[in-house]
Amino acid sequence: MFRIYMHRERASIADRESQRDTSRMSTTITFETPVADHDPALYTSHGEFSPIEGLAAVDNDAVAQYDRDGFLVVRSAFAAERINDALAELRAMSEAVDPDCAQVAFEGVMRRHIDEALGPDADVGDLDLRDRDEVSRILSMIDPQVRARMVRKFMGFTKTHPPLGAIANDKAMRAAIERLVGEPTKLFQTMALVKPPGGREKPWHQDHAYFDLPLDAKICGVWIALGHVTAQNGAMFMLRGAHRDGPVVHFKRRDWQICDTEIAGKQPVALEMEAGDLVFFDAKIPHGTPTNRTNEQRWALQFHYVPRSVEQIAQEMRLAVFGSEGKDVEC
Ligand SMILES: O=C(O)CCC(=O)C(=O)O
């Protein structure tokens, strides 16, 4: 089943995984609005970072590094076989008319293809969003490989796609997260980020700004590279240590984001990685990813874990801190 959204934002819900990740689900489709390109200077890398080797190396020193820098890169966290299985699953989802997950978001360029499929007298705005068969018919008219290269992200898939669920629930990774957070955690949100060729920037932001969760909750994000990741194809850029400066007000510009002027002149670091490497990051670390300037997709999985004891807060409390333009947003 499909539900279609023409815009990027929709209601944010606490404990997103448990509410959306049911077996056989209705997929929400989002055709994003095309956005302006970014200033390349926002993504100039300064300096190095100090990765550790393997999840077993998450010891007290690594925890101290995570607390100090706001992120920790782990090389070779997952074996090639697990990564290849995940990638095969995601490739199949990208080509499917129904990817069987909670949400799929297409890049803005997809709107042009929908317009073409609808013919000369109609455009994407005329599509009857409630008509599942019609939507499937239109999506089927676009070559699956072309369609696949316009997918930006999937959300909510751990129950319906076991190779992806197995990574989100990997014992060694969960144990490392528990060490970093200092208490038992639960899976809160899942995403697969398929930055396609020309795929848009995810502007600078703090993930906590998107979550209706207490400000002092220690939320841990994990971003897992499923291929070679470089500054050119859309690596994660982070502002080392800036999580300790606390929340930053966000504004609706190219996305719900930190203002470019806040980032200009700062010294971010690009986290270039290989398949199977990952970065653990604090949900208050400012980060962003540039446009993919290559011809290949940049595949990544991103999961968020929250302390089991954490309860949802009212959206108004989040907006009072991160800015009132952030209603019903999702990162
Ligand atoms: O992988 C990306 O391009 C962006 C990931 C990210 O920062 C997010 O979705 O919050």
mmCIF file of C-alpha atoms and ligand atoms in Angstrom:
data_model
loop_
_atom_site.group_PDB
_atom_site.id
_atom_site.type_symbol
_atom_site.label_atom_id
_atom_site.label_comp_id
_atom_site.label_asym_id
_atom_site.label_seq_id
_atom_site.Cartn_x
_atom_site.Cartn_y
_atom_site.Cartn_z
ATOM 1 C CA MET A 1 0.000 0.000 0.000
ATOM 2 C CA PHE A 2 1.127 3.547 -0.664
ATOM 3 C CA ARG A 3 0.528 6.914 0.839
ATOM 4 C CA ILE A 4 2.081 9.811 -1.037
ATOM 5 C CA TYR A 5 3.488 13.038 0.314
ATOM 6 C CA MET A 6 4.592 15.787 -2.040
ATOM 7 C CA HIS A 7 6.740 17.554 0.526
ATOM 8 C CA ARG A 8 9.620 16.620 2.705
ATOM 9 C CA GLU A 9 8.126 17.089 6.137
ATOM 10 C CA ARG A 10 5.701 14.886 7.990
ATOM 11 C CA ALA A 11 4.811 14.288 11.610
ATOM 12 C CA SER A 12 7.674 13.234 13.833
ATOM 13 C CA ILE A 13 6.805 10.464 16.240
ATOM 14 C CA ALA A 14 8.765 9.287 19.241
ATOM 15 C CA ASP A 15 10.008 5.729 19.096
ATOM 16 C CA ARG A 16 9.654 5.776 15.315
ATOM 17 C CA GLU A 17 10.894 2.250 14.839
ATOM 18 C CA SER A 18 8.334 0.455 16.985
ATOM 19 C CA GLN A 19 5.462 2.394 15.454
ATOM 20 C CA ARG A 20 6.397 2.027 11.818
ATOM 21 C CA ASP A 21 8.521 -1.028 11.400
ATOM 22 C CA THR A 22 5.768 -3.615 11.290
ATOM 23 C CA SER A 23 5.671 -6.511 8.875
ATOM 24 C CA ARG A 24 3.979 -5.608 5.544
ATOM 25 C CA MET A 25 3.388 -1.927 5.790
ATOM 26 C CA SER A 26 1.910 0.973 3.972
ATOM 27 C CA THR A 27 4.732 2.879 2.289
ATOM 28 C CA THR A 28 4.685 6.658 2.388
ATOM 29 C CA ILE A 29 6.212 8.095 -0.784
ATOM 30 C CA THR A 30 7.749 11.555 -0.768
ATOM 31 C CA PHE A 31 8.672 13.454 -3.923
ATOM 32 C CA GLU A 32 10.981 16.088 -2.552
ATOM 33 C CA THR A 33 11.004 19.635 -3.830
ATOM 34 C CA PRO A 34 14.157 20.451 -5.821
ATOM 35 C CA VAL A 35 16.553 22.546 -3.712
ATOM 36 C CA ALA A 36 19.244 25.093 -4.583
ATOM 37 C CA ASP A 37 22.845 23.922 -4.638
ATOM 38 C CA HIS A 38 25.104 24.774 -1.699
ATOM 39 C CA ASP A 39 28.277 26.822 -1.369
ATOM 40 C CA PRO A 40 31.169 24.320 -1.776
ATOM 41 C CA ALA A 41 33.077 26.184 0.951
ATOM 42 C CA LEU A 42 30.666 24.694 3.514
ATOM 43 C CA TYR A 43 32.313 21.322 2.906
ATOM 44 C CA THR A 44 36.056 21.941 2.958
ATOM 45 C CA SER A 45 37.830 19.424 5.130
ATOM 46 C CA HIS A 46 40.314 20.558 7.743
ATOM 47 C CA GLY A 47 42.511 18.068 9.503
ATOM 48 C CA GLU A 48 42.426 14.417 10.305
ATOM 49 C CA PHE A 49 40.442 12.169 12.634
ATOM 50 C CA SER A 50 41.599 9.192 14.690
ATOM 51 C CA PRO A 51 39.671 6.011 13.821
ATOM 52 C CA ILE A 52 39.825 2.858 15.893
ATOM 53 C CA GLU A 53 40.052 -0.641 14.405
ATOM 54 C CA GLY A 54 37.020 -2.899 14.947
ATOM 55 C CA LEU A 55 34.100 -2.760 17.398
ATOM 56 C CA ALA A 56 36.069 -4.664 20.048
ATOM 57 C CA ALA A 57 38.338 -1.599 20.318
ATOM 58 C CA VAL A 58 35.537 0.485 21.917
ATOM 59 C CA ASP A 59 37.249 0.736 25.319
ATOM 60 C CA ASN A 60 37.431 3.501 27.950
ATOM 61 C CA ASP A 61 39.801 5.572 25.796
ATOM 62 C CA ALA A 62 37.421 5.307 22.848
ATOM 63 C CA VAL A 63 34.497 6.375 25.060
ATOM 64 C CA ALA A 64 36.548 9.392 26.214
ATOM 65 C CA GLN A 65 37.305 10.251 22.557
ATOM 66 C CA TYR A 66 33.587 10.011 21.693
ATOM 67 C CA ASP A 67 32.670 12.263 24.629
ATOM 68 C CA ARG A 68 35.351 14.805 23.679
ATOM 69 C CA ASP A 69 34.899 14.893 19.867
ATOM 70 C CA GLY A 70 31.209 14.003 19.600
ATOM 71 C CA PHE A 71 31.995 11.193 17.141
ATOM 72 C CA LEU A 72 34.065 8.048 16.852
ATOM 73 C CA VAL A 73 34.982 6.338 13.577
ATOM 74 C CA VAL A 74 35.379 2.547 13.675
ATOM 75 C CA ARG A 75 37.172 0.900 10.759
ATOM 76 C CA SER A 76 36.084 -2.591 9.592
ATOM 77 C CA ALA A 77 33.105 -2.779 11.953
ATOM 78 C CA PHE A 78 31.267 -5.135 9.565
ATOM 79 C CA ALA A 79 32.608 -7.907 7.326
ATOM 80 C CA ALA A 80 32.289 -7.562 3.558
ATOM 81 C CA GLU A 81 29.691 -10.355 3.339
ATOM 82 C CA ARG A 82 27.235 -8.549 5.686
ATOM 83 C CA ILE A 83 27.715 -5.281 3.809
ATOM 84 C CA ASN A 84 27.202 -6.964 0.423
ATOM 85 C CA ASP A 85 23.977 -8.604 1.660
ATOM 86 C CA ALA A 86 22.703 -5.227 2.894
ATOM 87 C CA LEU A 87 23.627 -3.568 -0.371
ATOM 88 C CA ALA A 88 21.898 -6.261 -2.454
ATOM 89 C CA GLU A 89 18.743 -5.783 -0.359
ATOM 90 C CA LEU A 90 18.823 -2.015 -0.839
ATOM 91 C CA ARG A 91 19.470 -2.280 -4.562
ATOM 92 C CA ALA A 92 16.401 -4.549 -4.899
ATOM 93 C CA MET A 93 14.326 -2.096 -2.819
ATOM 94 C CA SER A 94 15.444 0.773 -5.070
ATOM 95 C CA GLU A 95 14.210 -1.006 -8.176
ATOM 96 C CA ALA A 96 10.930 -2.233 -6.658
ATOM 97 C CA VAL A 97 7.669 -0.324 -7.196
ATOM 98 C CA ASP A 98 6.797 -1.253 -3.595
ATOM 99 C CA PRO A 99 9.973 -1.372 -1.453
ATOM 100 C CA ASP A 100 8.004 -2.661 1.580
ATOM 101 C CA CYS A 101 9.232 -0.151 4.137
ATOM 102 C CA ALA A 102 7.683 2.749 6.033
ATOM 103 C CA GLN A 103 8.890 5.489 3.735
ATOM 104 C CA VAL A 104 10.739 6.142 0.507
ATOM 105 C CA ALA A 105 11.849 9.637 -0.484
ATOM 106 C CA PHE A 106 12.824 10.514 -4.035
ATOM 107 C CA GLU A 107 15.108 13.360 -5.080
ATOM 108 C CA GLY A 108 13.377 16.440 -6.538
ATOM 109 C CA VAL A 109 14.367 15.401 -10.089
ATOM 110 C CA MET A 110 11.829 12.540 -9.852
ATOM 111 C CA ARG A 111 8.974 15.042 -10.328
ATOM 112 C CA ARG A 112 10.062 15.616 -13.935
ATOM 113 C CA HIS A 113 9.909 11.875 -14.658
ATOM 114 C CA ILE A 114 6.445 11.619 -13.103
ATOM 115 C CA ASP A 115 5.289 14.568 -15.234
ATOM 116 C CA GLU A 116 6.606 12.806 -18.350
ATOM 117 C CA ALA A 117 4.920 9.514 -17.394
ATOM 118 C CA LEU A 118 1.609 11.348 -16.924
ATOM 119 C CA GLY A 119 1.744 12.804 -20.449
ATOM 120 C CA PRO A 120 1.586 16.319 -21.908
ATOM 121 C CA ASP A 121 -1.708 17.390 -20.309
ATOM 122 C CA ALA A 122 -0.916 16.522 -16.696
ATOM 123 C CA ASP A 123 1.758 16.966 -14.073
ATOM 124 C CA VAL A 124 2.675 15.544 -10.706
ATOM 125 C CA GLY A 125 0.117 17.789 -8.976
ATOM 126 C CA ASP A 126 -2.697 16.010 -10.854
ATOM 127 C CA LEU A 127 -1.770 12.567 -9.566
ATOM 128 C CA ASP A 128 -4.543 11.199 -7.348
ATOM 129 C CA LEU A 129 -2.489 10.564 -4.262
ATOM 130 C CA ARG A 130 -4.984 8.102 -2.778
ATOM 131 C CA ASP A 131 -5.122 5.914 -5.857
ATOM 132 C CA ARG A 132 -2.583 3.193 -5.108
ATOM 133 C CA ASP A 133 -3.041 1.361 -8.415
ATOM 134 C CA GLU A 134 -2.595 4.539 -10.415
ATOM 135 C CA VAL A 135 0.530 5.480 -8.466
ATOM 136 C CA SER A 136 1.973 1.988 -9.028
ATOM 137 C CA ARG A 137 1.112 2.240 -12.719
ATOM 138 C CA ILE A 138 2.889 5.577 -13.056
ATOM 139 C CA LEU A 139 5.956 4.423 -11.113
ATOM 140 C CA SER A 140 6.074 1.270 -13.271
ATOM 141 C CA MET A 141 6.274 3.424 -16.405
ATOM 142 C CA ILE A 142 9.673 4.727 -15.307
ATOM 143 C CA ASP A 143 12.555 2.377 -16.076
ATOM 144 C CA PRO A 144 13.385 0.652 -12.728
ATOM 145 C CA GLN A 145 17.076 1.450 -13.105
ATOM 146 C CA VAL A 146 16.329 5.116 -13.762
ATOM 147 C CA ARG A 147 13.903 5.196 -10.823
ATOM 148 C CA ALA A 148 16.505 3.501 -8.612
ATOM 149 C CA ARG A 149 18.964 6.292 -9.313
ATOM 150 C CA MET A 150 16.535 8.878 -7.938
ATOM 151 C CA VAL A 151 15.906 7.305 -4.523
ATOM 152 C CA ARG A 152 17.260 9.480 -1.699
ATOM 153 C CA LYS A 153 16.311 7.467 1.357
ATOM 154 C CA PHE A 154 14.297 4.624 2.854
ATOM 155 C CA MET A 155 12.994 4.574 6.414
ATOM 156 C CA GLY A 156 11.588 1.846 8.657
ATOM 157 C CA PHE A 157 12.673 -1.504 7.199
ATOM 158 C CA THR A 158 14.289 -3.635 9.886
ATOM 159 C CA LYS A 159 11.407 -6.144 10.209
ATOM 160 C CA THR A 160 10.650 -6.423 6.502
ATOM 161 C CA HIS A 161 14.281 -6.648 5.332
ATOM 162 C CA PRO A 162 16.209 -9.059 7.604
ATOM 163 C CA PRO A 163 19.738 -8.348 6.248
ATOM 164 C CA LEU A 164 19.219 -4.694 7.257
ATOM 165 C CA GLY A 165 17.576 -5.577 10.581
ATOM 166 C CA ALA A 166 20.498 -7.866 11.394
ATOM 167 C CA ILE A 167 22.896 -4.937 11.106
ATOM 168 C CA ALA A 168 20.713 -2.625 13.227
ATOM 169 C CA ASN A 169 20.588 -5.303 15.939
ATOM 170 C CA ASP A 170 24.173 -6.531 15.650
ATOM 171 C CA LYS A 171 25.292 -7.619 19.137
ATOM 172 C CA ALA A 172 28.821 -6.206 18.996
ATOM 173 C CA MET A 173 27.582 -2.858 17.687
ATOM 174 C CA ARG A 174 24.783 -2.662 20.285
ATOM 175 C CA ALA A 175 27.291 -3.444 23.054
ATOM 176 C CA ALA A 176 29.576 -0.648 21.830
ATOM 177 C CA ILE A 177 26.622 1.772 21.768
ATOM 178 C CA GLU A 178 25.635 0.807 25.301
ATOM 179 C CA ARG A 179 29.189 1.605 26.390
ATOM 180 C CA LEU A 180 29.127 4.996 24.668
ATOM 181 C CA VAL A 181 25.704 5.915 26.050
ATOM 182 C CA GLY A 182 26.343 4.424 29.483
ATOM 183 C CA GLU A 183 23.008 2.592 29.764
ATOM 184 C CA PRO A 184 20.777 0.121 27.880
ATOM 185 C CA THR A 185 19.384 1.530 24.642
ATOM 186 C CA LYS A 186 16.550 0.894 22.198
ATOM 187 C CA LEU A 187 16.478 1.348 18.429
ATOM 188 C CA PHE A 188 14.622 4.583 17.683
ATOM 189 C CA GLN A 189 14.911 5.294 13.957
ATOM 190 C CA THR A 190 16.286 3.567 10.838
ATOM 191 C CA MET A 191 17.292 5.052 7.498
ATOM 192 C CA ALA A 192 19.121 3.974 4.387
ATOM 193 C CA LEU A 193 20.634 6.965 2.657
ATOM 194 C CA VAL A 194 21.200 6.448 -1.037
ATOM 195 C CA LYS A 195 22.775 9.643 -2.176
ATOM 196 C CA PRO A 196 22.470 9.161 -5.957
ATOM 197 C CA PRO A 197 24.627 10.901 -8.591
ATOM 198 C CA GLY A 198 23.770 14.603 -8.236
ATOM 199 C CA GLY A 199 21.868 13.739 -5.046
ATOM 200 C CA ARG A 200 21.189 16.719 -2.868
ATOM 201 C CA GLU A 201 23.115 18.006 0.104
ATOM 202 C CA LYS A 202 21.846 17.238 3.600
ATOM 203 C CA PRO A 203 22.614 20.686 5.029
ATOM 204 C CA TRP A 204 24.313 21.204 8.393
ATOM 205 C CA HIS A 205 22.063 20.204 11.288
ATOM 206 C CA GLN A 206 21.904 18.493 14.659
ATOM 207 C CA ASP A 207 19.828 15.296 14.632
ATOM 208 C CA HIS A 208 18.462 16.104 18.090
ATOM 209 C CA ALA A 209 16.682 19.089 16.500
ATOM 210 C CA TYR A 210 14.425 16.578 14.704
ATOM 211 C CA PHE A 211 13.571 14.420 17.714
ATOM 212 C CA ASP A 212 10.950 15.149 20.378
ATOM 213 C CA LEU A 213 13.236 13.805 23.077
ATOM 214 C CA PRO A 214 14.633 15.431 26.251
ATOM 215 C CA LEU A 215 17.606 17.697 25.668
ATOM 216 C CA ASP A 216 19.786 15.813 28.122
ATOM 217 C CA ALA A 217 19.035 12.385 26.569
ATOM 218 C CA LYS A 218 22.243 10.772 25.296
ATOM 219 C CA ILE A 219 21.173 9.823 21.768
ATOM 220 C CA CYS A 220 23.659 7.914 19.641
ATOM 221 C CA GLY A 221 23.558 7.919 15.845
ATOM 222 C CA VAL A 222 25.383 5.305 13.785
ATOM 223 C CA TRP A 223 26.202 5.904 10.124
ATOM 224 C CA ILE A 224 27.526 2.843 8.311
ATOM 225 C CA ALA A 225 29.329 3.130 4.958
ATOM 226 C CA LEU A 226 28.189 0.513 2.455
ATOM 227 C CA GLY A 227 30.769 1.573 -0.141
ATOM 228 C CA HIS A 228 33.707 3.900 -0.666
ATOM 229 C CA VAL A 229 32.766 7.307 0.821
ATOM 230 C CA THR A 230 34.625 10.477 -0.106
ATOM 231 C CA ALA A 231 34.133 14.228 0.212
ATOM 232 C CA GLN A 232 33.171 14.183 -3.516
ATOM 233 C CA ASN A 233 30.363 11.618 -3.254
ATOM 234 C CA GLY A 234 28.846 12.888 0.010
ATOM 235 C CA ALA A 235 30.884 11.997 3.104
ATOM 236 C CA MET A 236 29.700 13.046 6.551
ATOM 237 C CA PHE A 237 31.351 16.325 7.596
ATOM 238 C CA MET A 238 31.422 17.021 11.336
ATOM 239 C CA LEU A 239 32.375 19.922 13.590
ATOM 240 C CA ARG A 240 34.595 18.177 16.115
ATOM 241 C CA GLY A 241 33.626 18.880 19.745
ATOM 242 C CA ALA A 242 30.748 21.241 18.856
ATOM 243 C CA HIS A 243 28.157 18.926 20.490
ATOM 244 C CA ARG A 244 29.415 20.371 23.775
ATOM 245 C CA ASP A 245 28.154 23.844 22.745
ATOM 246 C CA GLY A 246 24.586 22.522 23.001
ATOM 247 C CA PRO A 247 21.588 23.122 20.759
ATOM 248 C CA VAL A 248 21.761 25.505 17.801
ATOM 249 C CA VAL A 249 18.668 27.226 16.365
ATOM 250 C CA HIS A 250 17.602 25.745 12.997
ATOM 251 C CA PHE A 251 15.869 27.549 10.122
ATOM 252 C CA LYS A 252 13.952 26.415 7.030
ATOM 253 C CA ARG A 253 16.310 27.153 4.165
ATOM 254 C CA ARG A 254 17.407 24.355 1.784
ATOM 255 C CA ASP A 255 16.100 22.001 4.531
ATOM 256 C CA TRP A 256 15.501 22.478 8.251
ATOM 257 C CA GLN A 257 19.082 23.351 9.036
ATOM 258 C CA ILE A 258 21.701 25.425 10.800
ATOM 259 C CA CYS A 259 22.319 28.724 8.976
ATOM 260 C CA ASP A 260 25.253 28.657 6.528
ATOM 261 C CA THR A 261 26.673 31.732 8.269
ATOM 262 C CA GLU A 262 27.036 29.704 11.500
ATOM 263 C CA ILE A 263 29.204 27.166 9.664
ATOM 264 C CA ALA A 264 31.240 29.513 7.456
ATOM 265 C CA GLY A 265 34.769 29.916 8.817
ATOM 266 C CA LYS A 266 34.547 26.797 11.026
ATOM 267 C CA GLN A 267 36.882 23.839 10.493
ATOM 268 C CA PRO A 268 34.896 20.676 9.752
ATOM 269 C CA VAL A 269 36.434 17.305 9.102
ATOM 270 C CA ALA A 270 35.327 14.965 6.271
ATOM 271 C CA LEU A 271 34.884 11.376 7.429
ATOM 272 C CA GLU A 272 36.088 9.436 4.406
ATOM 273 C CA MET A 273 35.383 5.730 4.823
ATOM 274 C CA GLU A 274 35.401 2.306 3.222
ATOM 275 C CA ALA A 275 32.555 -0.239 3.103
ATOM 276 C CA GLY A 276 32.019 -1.680 6.577
ATOM 277 C CA ASP A 277 33.436 1.327 8.446
ATOM 278 C CA LEU A 278 31.050 3.279 10.671
ATOM 279 C CA VAL A 279 30.830 6.449 12.709
ATOM 280 C CA PHE A 280 29.082 6.703 16.068
ATOM 281 C CA PHE A 281 27.954 10.270 16.682
ATOM 282 C CA ASP A 282 26.250 12.315 19.367
ATOM 283 C CA ALA A 283 22.842 13.647 18.211
ATOM 284 C CA LYS A 284 23.998 17.189 19.088
ATOM 285 C CA ILE A 285 27.070 17.176 16.837
ATOM 286 C CA PRO A 286 26.536 19.562 13.893
ATOM 287 C CA HIS A 287 27.032 17.621 10.660
ATOM 288 C CA GLY A 288 26.075 17.654 6.995
ATOM 289 C CA THR A 289 26.786 15.906 3.694
ATOM 290 C CA PRO A 290 27.480 17.681 0.385
ATOM 291 C CA THR A 291 25.912 16.995 -3.012
ATOM 292 C CA ASN A 292 27.158 13.804 -4.674
ATOM 293 C CA ARG A 293 29.362 15.079 -7.521
ATOM 294 C CA THR A 294 30.204 11.595 -8.852
ATOM 295 C CA ASN A 295 28.392 9.142 -11.125
ATOM 296 C CA GLU A 296 27.915 6.485 -8.463
ATOM 297 C CA GLN A 297 25.386 6.145 -5.632
ATOM 298 C CA ARG A 298 26.765 6.701 -2.128
ATOM 299 C CA TRP A 299 25.108 4.077 0.055
ATOM 300 C CA ALA A 300 24.863 4.302 3.847
ATOM 301 C CA LEU A 301 22.726 3.002 6.687
ATOM 302 C CA GLN A 302 21.898 5.304 9.582
ATOM 303 C CA PHE A 303 20.352 4.200 12.868
ATOM 304 C CA HIS A 304 19.587 6.088 16.076
ATOM 305 C CA TYR A 305 19.536 4.552 19.548
ATOM 306 C CA VAL A 306 18.119 6.166 22.678
ATOM 307 C CA PRO A 307 18.355 5.183 26.345
ATOM 308 C CA ARG A 308 15.520 2.763 27.153
ATOM 309 C CA SER A 309 14.408 5.021 29.995
ATOM 310 C CA VAL A 310 13.810 8.029 27.707
ATOM 311 C CA GLU A 311 10.244 9.278 27.131
ATOM 312 C CA GLN A 312 8.916 11.527 24.386
ATOM 313 C CA ILE A 313 8.511 15.259 25.090
ATOM 314 C CA ALA A 314 5.976 17.687 23.593
ATOM 315 C CA GLN A 315 6.935 19.049 20.174
ATOM 316 C CA GLU A 316 6.558 22.599 21.544
ATOM 317 C CA MET A 317 9.387 21.948 23.995
ATOM 318 C CA ARG A 318 11.704 20.940 21.138
ATOM 319 C CA LEU A 319 10.676 23.912 19.005
ATOM 320 C CA ALA A 320 11.245 26.311 21.905
ATOM 321 C CA VAL A 321 14.889 25.227 21.851
ATOM 322 C CA PHE A 322 15.680 24.478 18.205
ATOM 323 C CA GLY A 323 13.406 27.015 16.485
ATOM 324 C CA SER A 324 9.748 27.328 15.659
ATOM 325 C CA GLU A 325 10.179 26.518 11.935
ATOM 326 C CA GLY A 326 10.852 22.893 12.808
ATOM 327 C CA LYS A 327 7.286 21.608 13.054
ATOM 328 C CA ASP A 328 6.678 18.163 11.532
ATOM 329 C CA VAL A 329 10.200 17.699 10.215
ATOM 330 C CA GLU A 330 12.144 14.533 9.786
ATOM 331 C CA CYS A 331 15.856 14.101 9.145
HETATM 332 O O1 LIG B 1 23.784 10.463 4.649
HETATM 333 C C1 LIG B 1 23.453 11.616 4.430
HETATM 334 O O2 LIG B 1 23.595 12.103 3.327
HETATM 335 C C2 LIG B 1 22.858 12.496 5.504
HETATM 336 C C3 LIG B 1 22.679 11.815 6.783
HETATM 337 C C4 LIG B 1 22.199 12.749 7.845
HETATM 338 O O3 LIG B 1 22.930 13.529 8.345
HETATM 339 C C5 LIG B 1 20.805 12.679 8.285
HETATM 340 O O4 LIG B 1 19.949 12.113 7.593
HETATM 341 O O5 LIG B 1 20.531 13.207 9.376
#
